[in-house]
Short mmCIF file of C-alpha atoms in Angstrom, two decimals:
data_model
loop_
_atom_site.label_atom_id
_atom_site.label_comp_id
_atom_site.label_asym_id
_atom_site.label_seq_id
_atom_site.Cartn_x
_atom_site.Cartn_y
_atom_site.Cartn_z
CA MET A 1 -58.97 76.91 297.59
CA VAL A 2 -61.40 74.02 297.95
CA LEU A 3 -64.38 76.39 298.29
CA ILE A 4 -63.25 78.69 295.49
CA LEU A 5 -62.51 75.93 293.00
CA GLY A 6 -65.75 74.12 293.92
CA LEU A 7 -67.87 77.26 293.48
CA ILE A 8 -66.14 78.13 290.21
CA ALA A 9 -66.81 74.62 288.88
CA LEU A 10 -70.43 74.80 290.06
CA LEU A 11 -71.01 78.17 288.41
CA GLN A 12 -69.32 77.11 285.19
CA THR A 13 -71.12 73.81 284.85
CA GLY A 14 -74.44 75.43 285.90
CA ALA A 15 -74.09 78.18 283.28
CA LEU A 16 -73.12 75.64 280.62
CA GLY A 17 -76.08 73.43 281.65
CA LEU A 18 -78.58 76.29 281.37
CA PHE A 19 -77.18 77.27 278.01
CA ALA A 20 -77.32 73.66 276.82
CA LEU A 21 -80.94 73.27 277.95
CA HIS A 22 -81.96 76.52 276.32
CA TYR A 23 -80.14 75.61 273.12
CA LEU A 24 -81.67 72.13 273.16
CA SER A 25 -85.20 73.51 273.64
CA SER A 26 -84.72 76.06 270.87
CA SER A 27 -83.29 73.45 268.51
CA LEU A 28 -86.10 70.98 269.19
CA GLN A 29 -88.73 73.65 268.66
CA GLU A 30 -87.07 74.74 265.44
CA GLN A 31 -86.88 71.16 264.19
CA MET A 32 -90.53 70.62 265.18
CA GLY A 33 -91.56 73.76 263.32
CA GLU A 34 -89.68 72.70 260.17
CA ARG A 35 -91.30 69.27 260.38
CA ALA A 36 -94.75 70.78 260.79
CA LEU A 37 -94.15 73.09 257.83
CA HIS A 38 -93.01 70.22 255.69
CA VAL A 39 -96.10 68.16 256.62
CA ALA A 40 -98.40 71.14 256.03
CA LYS A 41 -97.00 71.78 252.56
CA THR A 42 -97.23 68.09 251.71
CA ILE A 43 -100.91 67.89 252.78
CA ALA A 44 -101.75 71.09 250.91
CA ALA A 45 -100.42 69.53 247.70
CA ILE A 46 -102.51 66.30 247.91
CA PRO A 47 -105.02 66.32 245.03
CA GLN A 48 -107.73 64.63 247.13
CA ILE A 49 -107.41 67.40 249.73
CA ILE A 50 -107.60 70.09 247.05
CA GLU A 51 -110.71 68.53 245.55
CA ALA A 52 -112.45 68.18 248.90
CA VAL A 53 -111.65 71.77 249.89
CA GLU A 54 -113.02 73.07 246.61
CA THR A 55 -116.30 71.28 247.33
CA ARG A 56 -116.12 72.06 251.09
CA ASN A 57 -116.63 68.37 251.74
CA SER A 58 -115.87 67.97 255.45
CA ALA A 59 -117.00 64.35 255.40
CA VAL A 60 -114.03 63.51 253.19
CA LEU A 61 -111.54 65.86 254.83
CA GLN A 62 -112.21 64.87 258.45
CA PRO A 63 -111.04 61.22 258.25
CA ILE A 64 -108.16 62.11 255.95
CA ALA A 65 -106.91 64.78 258.41
CA GLN A 66 -107.12 62.41 261.35
CA SER A 67 -105.31 59.69 259.40
CA LEU A 68 -102.55 62.07 258.34
CA ALA A 69 -102.15 63.35 261.92
CA GLU A 70 -101.65 59.82 263.19
CA LYS A 71 -99.17 58.93 260.44
CA THR A 72 -97.09 62.09 260.93
CA GLN A 73 -97.39 61.92 264.75
CA ALA A 74 -98.83 65.43 264.71
CA ARG A 75 -101.09 66.57 267.52
CA PHE A 76 -103.58 67.97 265.03
CA VAL A 77 -104.16 68.59 261.35
CA VAL A 78 -106.72 71.35 260.73
CA ILE A 79 -108.00 72.22 257.26
CA GLY A 80 -109.93 75.40 256.50
CA ASP A 81 -111.49 77.14 253.51
CA SER A 82 -110.50 80.44 251.95
CA ASN A 83 -112.28 82.31 254.74
CA GLY A 84 -110.45 80.45 257.49
CA LEU A 85 -113.46 78.37 258.50
CA ARG A 86 -112.63 74.89 259.71
CA LEU A 87 -113.43 72.02 257.33
CA ALA A 88 -111.50 69.39 259.33
CA HIS A 89 -110.60 69.47 263.01
CA PRO A 90 -109.87 66.80 265.69
CA ASN A 91 -112.84 68.18 267.60
CA GLN A 92 -115.92 67.93 265.39
CA GLU A 93 -117.76 70.49 267.49
CA ARG A 94 -115.41 73.17 266.17
CA LEU A 95 -116.10 72.47 262.51
CA GLY A 96 -117.37 75.53 260.70
CA LEU A 97 -115.80 77.90 263.23
CA SER A 98 -113.02 80.33 262.36
CA MET A 99 -109.44 79.13 262.82
CA SER A 100 -108.43 82.52 264.27
CA GLU A 101 -110.85 82.45 267.17
CA ASP A 102 -108.39 80.74 269.52
CA ASP A 103 -105.68 83.40 269.29
CA ASP A 104 -104.87 86.70 267.72
CA ASP A 105 -102.90 85.21 264.83
CA ASP A 106 -103.52 86.84 261.52
CA LEU A 107 -104.34 84.33 258.75
CA SER A 108 -103.95 86.86 255.98
CA PRO A 109 -100.26 86.11 255.24
CA THR A 110 -101.29 82.60 254.34
CA LEU A 111 -104.78 83.11 252.85
CA VAL A 112 -104.07 86.40 251.10
CA GLN A 113 -100.35 86.42 250.35
CA GLY A 114 -99.93 82.66 250.02
CA LEU A 115 -97.04 82.46 252.48
CA ALA A 116 -96.24 79.35 254.50
CA GLN A 117 -95.36 80.24 258.07
CA VAL A 118 -94.42 78.68 261.40
CA THR A 119 -95.82 80.05 264.65
CA ARG A 120 -95.89 79.13 268.30
CA ALA A 121 -99.07 79.89 270.14
CA GLU A 122 -101.72 78.71 272.58
CA GLY A 123 -104.39 77.10 270.48
CA SER A 124 -107.61 75.26 271.28
CA LEU A 125 -105.62 72.06 271.84
CA GLY A 126 -102.86 73.63 273.93
CA ARG A 127 -99.44 75.20 273.38
CA SER A 128 -98.12 74.04 270.05
CA MET A 129 -95.56 74.64 267.37
CA ARG A 130 -97.64 74.87 264.22
CA ALA A 131 -97.14 75.48 260.54
CA ARG A 132 -99.67 76.89 258.06
CA ALA A 133 -99.58 76.37 254.33
CA PRO A 134 -101.98 77.68 251.65
CA ILE A 135 -104.08 75.27 249.49
CA PHE A 136 -104.20 76.26 245.87
CA ASP A 137 -106.74 75.14 243.33
CA THR A 138 -106.02 72.57 240.69
CA ASP A 139 -104.52 75.19 238.40
CA GLY A 140 -102.37 76.54 241.23
CA ASN A 141 -103.53 80.12 240.72
CA LYS A 142 -106.10 80.66 243.42
CA ILE A 143 -105.92 80.13 247.20
CA ILE A 144 -108.88 78.01 248.17
CA GLY A 145 -107.95 77.01 251.71
CA ILE A 146 -105.42 76.57 254.45
CA VAL A 147 -103.75 73.65 256.26
CA SER A 148 -102.52 73.98 259.83
CA VAL A 149 -100.34 71.22 261.31
CA GLY A 150 -99.34 71.37 264.94
CA TYR A 151 -97.06 69.55 267.35
CA LEU A 152 -97.69 70.13 271.03
CA LEU A 153 -94.74 71.54 272.95
CA ASP A 154 -95.41 69.11 275.80
CA ARG A 155 -93.15 66.58 274.03
CA VAL A 156 -90.38 69.18 273.87
CA GLU A 157 -90.75 69.94 277.57
CA THR A 158 -90.70 66.22 278.41
CA LEU A 159 -87.54 65.69 276.39
CA VAL A 160 -85.89 68.79 277.89
CA ASP A 161 -86.83 67.62 281.40
CA ARG A 162 -85.15 64.30 280.69
CA TYR A 163 -81.95 66.10 279.62
CA ARG A 164 -82.31 68.51 282.54
CA LEU A 165 -82.03 65.60 284.98
CA THR A 166 -79.01 64.25 283.10
CA LEU A 167 -77.33 67.66 283.12
CA ALA A 168 -78.04 68.08 286.84
CA LEU A 169 -76.30 64.77 287.53
CA VAL A 170 -73.38 65.85 285.31
CA ILE A 171 -73.15 69.18 287.15
CA LEU A 172 -73.13 67.46 290.54
CA GLY A 173 -70.50 65.00 289.28
CA ALA A 174 -68.35 67.83 287.95
CA PHE A 175 -68.74 69.67 291.26
CA GLY A 176 -67.69 66.59 293.23
CA PHE A 177 -64.74 66.00 290.90
CA SER A 178 -63.71 69.65 291.26
CA VAL A 179 -63.87 69.41 295.04
CA LEU A 180 -61.73 66.27 295.06
CA THR A 181 -59.29 67.86 292.61
CA ALA A 182 -59.18 71.00 294.74
CA ILE A 183 -58.48 68.94 297.88
CA TRP A 184 -55.65 67.12 296.12
CA PHE A 185 -54.27 70.31 294.62
CA ALA A 186 -54.48 72.15 297.96
CA GLY A 187 -52.63 69.31 299.69
CA HIS A 188 -49.96 69.22 296.99
CA PHE A 189 -49.66 73.00 297.06
CA LYS A 190 -49.36 73.10 300.86
CA LYS A 191 -46.69 70.42 300.71
CA ALA A 192 -44.76 72.49 298.15
CA ILE A 193 -44.93 75.56 300.42
CA PHE A 194 -44.10 73.55 303.57
CA GLY A 195 -47.63 73.70 304.95
CA LEU A 196 -47.65 77.48 305.25
CA GLU A 197 -50.64 79.72 304.77
CA PRO A 198 -50.42 82.71 302.36
CA GLU A 199 -50.19 85.19 305.25
CA GLN A 200 -47.28 83.23 306.73
CA ILE A 201 -45.54 83.14 303.36
CA GLY A 202 -45.90 86.91 303.03
CA ARG A 203 -44.50 87.47 306.52
CA LEU A 204 -41.58 85.10 305.89
CA PHE A 205 -40.84 86.87 302.60
CA GLN A 206 -40.66 90.20 304.42
CA GLU A 207 -38.40 88.68 307.09
CA ARG A 208 -36.17 87.10 304.44
CA ASP A 209 -35.90 90.38 302.56
CA ALA A 210 -35.07 92.29 305.76
CA THR A 211 -32.46 89.66 306.67
CA LEU A 212 -30.84 89.78 303.24
CA GLN A 213 -30.63 93.56 303.33
CA SER A 214 -29.20 93.62 306.87
CA VAL A 215 -26.26 91.27 306.34
CA ARG A 216 -22.93 92.80 305.38
CA GLU A 217 -22.08 90.09 302.89
CA GLY A 218 -23.13 90.51 299.29
CA ILE A 219 -25.72 87.96 298.15
CA ILE A 220 -26.82 87.19 294.59
CA ALA A 221 -29.14 84.33 293.60
CA ILE A 222 -30.06 83.05 290.14
CA ASN A 223 -32.68 80.60 288.93
CA ALA A 224 -32.26 77.56 286.69
CA GLU A 225 -32.26 79.80 283.58
CA GLY A 226 -29.37 81.92 284.89
CA LEU A 227 -31.59 84.95 285.61
CA ILE A 228 -31.02 87.02 288.76
CA THR A 229 -33.77 86.49 291.34
CA THR A 230 -32.24 88.13 294.43
CA VAL A 231 -29.59 90.78 295.06
CA ASN A 232 -29.16 92.62 298.36
CA HIS A 233 -27.95 96.14 299.14
CA ALA A 234 -24.51 94.97 300.25
CA ALA A 235 -23.93 93.35 296.84
CA CYS A 236 -24.99 96.56 295.08
CA ARG A 237 -22.67 98.60 297.27
CA MET A 238 -19.65 96.32 296.76
CA LEU A 239 -20.18 96.03 293.00
CA GLY A 240 -20.96 99.69 292.47
CA LEU A 241 -24.53 99.12 291.36
CA PRO A 242 -27.30 101.61 292.21
CA ARG A 243 -29.67 100.26 294.84
CA ASP A 244 -32.74 101.23 292.87
CA SER A 245 -31.58 99.41 289.75
CA THR A 246 -33.91 96.68 288.52
CA LEU A 247 -31.64 93.64 288.40
CA THR A 248 -34.28 90.96 288.89
CA GLY A 249 -34.68 89.00 285.67
CA THR A 250 -31.32 90.14 284.27
CA PRO A 251 -29.05 87.33 282.96
CA ILE A 252 -26.09 86.93 285.30
CA GLN A 253 -23.70 86.95 282.31
CA HIS A 254 -24.64 90.57 281.58
CA LEU A 255 -23.19 91.64 284.95
CA PHE A 256 -20.40 89.05 285.26
CA PRO A 257 -19.38 87.47 281.94
CA ASP A 258 -16.85 85.18 283.67
CA THR A 259 -19.11 84.08 286.52
CA ARG A 260 -18.79 80.50 287.76
CA MET A 261 -22.34 80.38 289.10
CA LEU A 262 -23.45 78.76 285.84
CA GLU A 263 -20.76 76.11 286.37
CA VAL A 264 -22.28 75.29 289.78
CA LEU A 265 -25.70 75.25 288.13
CA THR A 266 -24.44 72.64 285.66
CA ASN A 267 -22.30 70.31 287.79
CA ASP A 268 -24.18 70.71 291.12
CA THR A 269 -20.90 71.12 293.03
CA PRO A 270 -20.66 73.81 295.75
CA GLN A 271 -17.62 76.10 295.82
CA PHE A 272 -16.23 77.60 299.02
CA ASP A 273 -13.72 80.39 299.75
CA GLN A 274 -12.92 81.09 296.09
CA GLU A 275 -10.84 84.21 295.36
CA VAL A 276 -12.33 86.24 292.52
CA ARG A 277 -11.21 89.52 291.02
CA VAL A 278 -13.87 91.92 289.72
CA GLY A 279 -12.22 94.94 288.21
CA GLU A 280 -9.77 96.26 290.78
CA LEU A 281 -11.42 94.46 293.69
CA GLN A 282 -10.88 90.97 295.04
CA PHE A 283 -13.63 88.99 296.73
CA ILE A 284 -13.88 85.76 298.70
CA VAL A 285 -16.86 83.92 297.21
CA ASN A 286 -19.01 80.94 298.23
CA ARG A 287 -21.45 79.37 295.77
CA LEU A 288 -24.14 76.84 296.70
CA PRO A 289 -26.69 75.11 294.42
CA LEU A 290 -30.37 75.24 295.37
CA HIS A 291 -32.47 72.07 295.12
CA GLN A 292 -36.15 71.24 294.97
CA GLY A 293 -36.27 67.49 295.29
CA ASP A 294 -33.73 66.08 292.85
CA ARG A 295 -33.87 69.13 290.57
CA ILE A 296 -31.46 72.09 290.67
CA THR A 297 -33.53 75.26 290.83
CA GLY A 298 -30.77 77.85 291.09
CA VAL A 299 -27.54 79.00 292.72
CA VAL A 300 -26.91 81.46 295.55
CA SER A 301 -23.56 83.23 295.89
CA SER A 302 -22.33 85.10 298.96
CA PHE A 303 -19.16 87.19 298.92
CA ARG A 304 -17.09 89.70 300.88
CA ARG A 305 -14.26 91.93 299.91
CA LYS A 306 -10.95 90.20 300.40
CA ASP A 307 -9.29 93.24 301.94
CA GLU A 308 -11.84 93.20 304.77
CA LEU A 309 -11.09 89.54 305.45
CA ASP A 310 -7.38 90.19 305.12
CA LEU A 311 -7.60 92.97 307.68
CA LEU A 312 -9.44 90.69 310.09
CA SER A 313 -7.00 87.87 309.39
CA ARG A 314 -4.03 90.15 309.99
CA GLN A 315 -5.50 91.29 313.26
CA LEU A 316 -6.12 87.70 314.37
CA THR A 317 -2.64 86.67 313.22
CA ARG A 318 -1.06 89.54 315.15
CA ILE A 319 -3.03 88.62 318.27
CA ARG A 320 -2.08 84.95 317.86
CA GLN A 321 1.59 85.82 317.45
CA TYR A 322 1.51 88.07 320.48
CA ALA A 323 -0.23 85.35 322.48
CA ASP A 324 2.32 82.72 321.39
CA SER A 325 5.17 85.06 322.17
CA LEU A 326 3.81 85.93 325.62
CA ARG A 327 3.07 82.30 326.42
CA SER A 328 6.56 81.17 325.39
CA GLN A 329 8.20 84.05 327.21
CA ALA A 330 6.16 83.42 330.34
CA HIS A 331 7.10 79.73 330.27
CA GLU A 332 10.75 80.48 329.55
CA TYR A 333 11.01 83.19 332.19
CA SER A 334 9.26 80.95 334.70
CA ASN A 335 11.98 78.33 334.20
CA LYS A 336 14.71 80.98 334.42
CA LEU A 337 13.24 82.45 337.58
CA HIS A 338 13.09 79.02 339.23
CA THR A 339 16.72 78.45 338.24
CA ILE A 340 17.83 81.85 339.55
CA ALA A 341 15.89 81.31 342.80
CA GLY A 342 17.60 77.94 343.25
CA LEU A 343 21.06 79.42 342.65
CA ILE A 344 20.41 82.16 345.19
CA GLN A 345 19.17 79.65 347.76
CA ILE A 346 22.34 77.59 347.49
CA GLY A 347 24.51 80.73 347.66
CA ALA A 348 25.69 80.64 344.01
CA THR A 349 25.11 84.34 343.54
CA ASP A 350 27.80 84.77 340.87
CA GLU A 351 26.23 82.08 338.70
CA ALA A 352 22.82 83.66 339.20
CA LEU A 353 24.14 87.05 338.09
CA ASN A 354 25.81 85.51 335.03
CA LEU A 355 22.58 83.74 334.05
CA ILE A 356 20.64 86.98 334.39
CA GLY A 357 23.21 88.84 332.30
CA GLN A 358 23.28 86.12 329.62
CA GLU A 359 19.49 86.13 329.36
CA THR A 360 19.42 89.89 329.05
CA ARG A 361 22.15 89.93 326.40
CA ASP A 362 20.49 87.22 324.31
CA HIS A 363 17.11 88.96 324.22
CA GLN A 364 18.61 92.37 323.68
CA ALA A 365 20.62 91.04 320.74
CA LEU A 366 17.55 89.35 319.20
CA ILE A 367 15.34 92.43 319.69
CA HIS A 368 18.02 94.70 318.25
CA LEU A 369 18.38 92.40 315.21
CA LEU A 370 14.62 92.28 314.63
CA VAL A 371 14.25 96.05 314.97
CA GLU A 372 17.00 96.67 312.45
CA ALA A 373 16.39 93.83 309.99
CA VAL A 374 12.63 93.19 310.26
CA PRO A 375 10.66 96.41 310.81
CA ASP A 376 7.34 94.71 309.97
CA PRO A 377 5.71 94.07 313.39
CA ILE A 378 3.75 90.98 312.31
CA LEU A 379 6.78 89.13 310.92
CA ALA A 380 8.98 90.33 313.82
CA GLY A 381 6.37 89.15 316.35
CA CYS A 382 6.20 85.76 314.60
CA LEU A 383 10.00 85.33 314.76
CA LEU A 384 10.15 86.44 318.40
CA GLY A 385 7.42 83.98 319.31
CA LYS A 386 9.19 81.14 317.47
CA TYR A 387 12.47 82.07 319.20
CA ASN A 388 10.83 81.71 322.61
CA ARG A 389 9.10 78.51 321.47
CA ALA A 390 12.48 77.04 320.55
CA ARG A 391 13.87 77.99 323.97
CA GLU A 392 10.85 76.35 325.56
CA LEU A 393 11.58 73.11 323.65
CA GLY A 394 15.25 73.19 324.65
CA LEU A 395 16.37 74.24 321.14
CA MET A 396 18.00 77.34 319.74
CA LEU A 397 16.62 79.44 316.88
CA THR A 398 19.57 81.23 315.35
CA ILE A 399 18.80 84.10 313.02
CA ASP A 400 21.60 85.04 310.64
CA PRO A 401 22.81 88.49 311.77
CA ASP A 402 23.24 89.50 308.12
CA SER A 403 19.55 88.87 307.45
CA GLN A 404 17.41 91.69 306.16
CA MET A 405 13.70 91.83 305.44
CA VAL A 406 12.89 95.50 305.05
CA ASP A 407 11.38 95.68 301.56
CA LEU A 408 8.11 93.84 302.24
CA PRO A 409 5.45 94.83 299.65
CA PRO A 410 2.37 96.41 301.30
CA GLU A 411 0.03 94.19 299.28
CA LEU A 412 1.72 90.97 300.42
CA PRO A 413 -0.76 89.18 302.77
CA ARG A 414 1.07 89.07 306.11
CA GLU A 415 -1.12 86.27 307.42
CA LYS A 416 0.02 83.99 304.60
CA LEU A 417 3.65 84.96 305.07
CA VAL A 418 3.74 84.23 308.81
CA SER A 419 1.74 81.03 308.23
CA ILE A 420 4.37 79.79 305.78
CA ILE A 421 7.34 80.75 307.99
CA GLY A 422 5.63 79.51 311.17
CA ASN A 423 4.77 76.09 309.70
CA LEU A 424 8.28 75.58 308.31
CA LEU A 425 9.91 76.55 311.64
CA ASP A 426 7.56 74.26 313.59
CA ASN A 427 8.48 71.35 311.30
CA ALA A 428 12.19 72.19 311.71
CA PHE A 429 11.85 72.27 315.52
CA GLU A 430 10.07 68.91 315.55
CA ALA A 431 12.54 67.24 313.18
CA THR A 432 15.55 68.55 315.16
CA LEU A 433 14.10 67.60 318.53
CA ASN A 434 13.15 64.06 317.43
CA HIS A 435 16.49 63.35 315.73
CA GLY A 436 19.20 65.50 317.23
CA GLY A 437 17.80 66.02 320.71
CA PRO A 438 17.83 69.24 322.77
CA GLN A 439 20.45 71.99 322.64
CA GLN A 440 20.48 71.80 318.85
CA ALA A 441 20.13 74.87 316.66
CA VAL A 442 17.71 75.67 313.86
CA THR A 443 19.02 78.47 311.68
CA LEU A 444 17.05 81.06 309.72
CA SER A 445 18.38 83.50 307.18
CA MET A 446 16.42 85.91 305.03
CA THR A 447 17.05 88.55 302.43
CA ASP A 448 14.98 90.96 300.39
CA LEU A 449 17.65 91.79 297.79
CA GLY A 450 16.52 91.50 294.20
CA ASN A 451 12.95 90.82 293.05
CA ASP A 452 12.21 88.02 295.53
CA LEU A 453 11.88 87.61 299.27
CA ILE A 454 14.09 84.65 300.21
CA PHE A 455 13.82 82.68 303.45
CA GLU A 456 16.17 79.80 304.21
CA ILE A 457 15.54 77.43 307.15
CA GLU A 458 17.98 74.67 308.11
CA ASP A 459 17.26 72.01 310.74
CA ARG A 460 19.22 69.16 312.32
CA GLY A 461 16.71 66.46 311.58
CA PRO A 462 17.13 63.19 309.65
CA GLY A 463 16.81 64.91 306.27
CA ILE A 464 14.29 64.32 303.48
CA SER A 465 14.92 61.69 300.81
CA PRO A 466 14.36 62.58 297.12
CA GLU A 467 11.37 60.23 297.04
CA ASP A 468 9.75 61.93 300.03
CA GLN A 469 10.37 65.37 298.55
CA GLN A 470 7.84 64.56 295.81
CA ARG A 471 5.01 63.75 298.19
CA ILE A 472 5.50 65.60 301.50
CA PHE A 473 3.42 68.53 300.25
CA ALA A 474 0.39 66.33 299.52
CA LYS A 475 -2.49 66.72 301.94
CA GLY A 476 -2.44 64.12 304.70
CA THR A 477 1.16 62.98 304.10
CA THR A 478 2.98 62.59 307.45
CA SER A 479 5.43 60.34 309.23
CA LYS A 480 3.37 60.46 312.43
CA SER A 481 0.81 57.86 313.40
CA GLU A 482 -1.43 60.28 315.32
CA PRO A 483 -4.43 61.77 313.47
CA GLY A 484 -4.56 65.47 312.66
CA HIS A 485 -1.12 65.69 311.00
CA GLY A 486 -0.08 66.08 307.38
CA LEU A 487 -1.61 69.55 306.91
CA GLY A 488 1.21 72.00 307.64
CA LEU A 489 3.37 71.46 304.52
CA HIS A 490 0.26 71.12 302.33
CA LEU A 491 -0.85 74.53 303.63
CA VAL A 492 2.62 75.95 302.94
CA SER A 493 2.53 74.66 299.36
CA THR A 494 -0.99 76.00 298.75
CA GLN A 495 -0.22 79.46 300.11
CA LEU A 496 3.03 79.67 298.18
CA GLN A 497 1.13 78.92 294.97
CA GLN A 498 -1.31 81.69 295.79
CA LEU A 499 1.59 84.09 296.29
CA GLY A 500 3.34 82.90 293.12
CA GLY A 501 6.29 81.56 295.15
CA THR A 502 8.43 78.42 294.96
CA ILE A 503 10.14 76.11 297.44
CA THR A 504 13.30 74.02 297.22
CA ILE A 505 14.67 71.30 299.52
CA GLU A 506 18.40 70.49 299.88
CA PRO A 507 20.50 68.44 302.32
CA GLY A 508 21.72 70.42 305.31
CA THR A 509 25.31 70.75 306.59
CA PRO A 510 26.37 68.47 308.20
CA SER A 511 22.90 66.89 308.51
CA GLY A 512 19.26 67.71 308.30
CA SER A 513 17.51 69.65 305.53
CA ARG A 514 17.73 73.14 304.11
CA ILE A 515 14.38 74.53 302.85
CA THR A 516 14.43 77.72 300.79
CA ILE A 517 11.34 79.64 299.70
CA TYR A 518 11.16 82.40 297.11
CA ILE A 519 8.27 84.88 297.13
CA PRO A 520 8.07 87.54 294.38
CA LYS A 521 7.76 91.11 295.61
CA HIS A 522 5.61 92.45 292.82
CA PRO A 523 1.84 91.89 292.83
CA GLY A 524 2.05 90.65 289.25
CA GLY A 525 3.77 87.56 290.58
CA MET A 526 0.71 86.72 292.68
CA HIS A 527 -2.31 84.85 291.40
CA ASP A 528 -5.68 83.78 292.85
#
């Protein structure tokens, strides 16, 4: 860049300098010619000159010509008769000789046609810009002579040389300034592109494009004017756009009239994990503003279809529930096995057999209830895991035998449902254990009759005062001093709002709290 800008400046200023010198030389010569013509015409009109030419009196003309040449700063003033013979000349030896002997100029336009003319030629006194004017007689009818006034071009060359030196200094100054400007501009430009060379930028652009096209998430970026600058193949596939469509430069509102990317562009606030519906599809969207210094230059949005995330979440939830269930069962059965082994060692075989039978009956009854009342494997696995967790804590989870949860809508997100039930049961276990001690029961009843799914959980804790009921669902609200609490009920409240559900809190019988949640079955009751 430094070399290119410097050479461009040198060529430009050099070309302008040559043009200026040529124009200056031409203008000076033209002005000199006009001045010579004016002087020649003036001398030709002097009565004393006319009289002396008529009488061919060189003695009179010679001093007058020299005097006029000095006064007009002309190099020479030559006066001739009607035949072109010199009557006055700076060099007396040339008097009487023809004025046309020094060059091939034709004197006839002046002596015959009476025309005043300006010529540039090599005369006896050197290269000159000269003007010739006819001398008419006293009556002005007859051409009796000719006046030639010349200015040597040496003065023009001297003046042009003086300007040539000035222009050369200006050209060198402009070249130096261009080089310094180019160095500054190159440094600023390299800083703006993070010190990368053009080849590196091209390679990074290809890598970025390949990366964008390889990711499975849809990516759309806009500039500060809201025009699309980037869209990858995954975004085209998810949104049903042809891959060969020219979307670059299209206003984002034309594709998504309700987009919130312009909101991020205005308030400079990133948005994460937003649920958005586009037609019949739901997406999980993240939006981040792009900055260059303190200025917002655009927004990039990445998104994935919500059903893909829901599927992954359901799989993780199912695995987590199975893991919790197995862990609780392993812990519970380990305790039972140690107890049975101890009874056998002390010879209490009848008690050991009764304990084994009781354990078998309890689990068989719970499994039979879940199979009949809760055919959904995710919810059943959650309840089985929480049952074993209660046994592990020394509590009892009692499920109302009249419960039924068969009519679960397919579109209801199972991960949100088990998260709500799991958090509420964990809170009930903790409240019962801290207040009522072990061997207490937490009861759960559920029904799918009507238009809502209803879950009712009752604990044996200290209860919840009306004042606390207004704030326990706020994020960070907890009665524990340890950090990391106060999120469970806030998560329950948030997920219930997403499902369009409600929650009520009542005093339990004879103590504790009764929490009831209502979740609408129909998708119209859900909102993002």
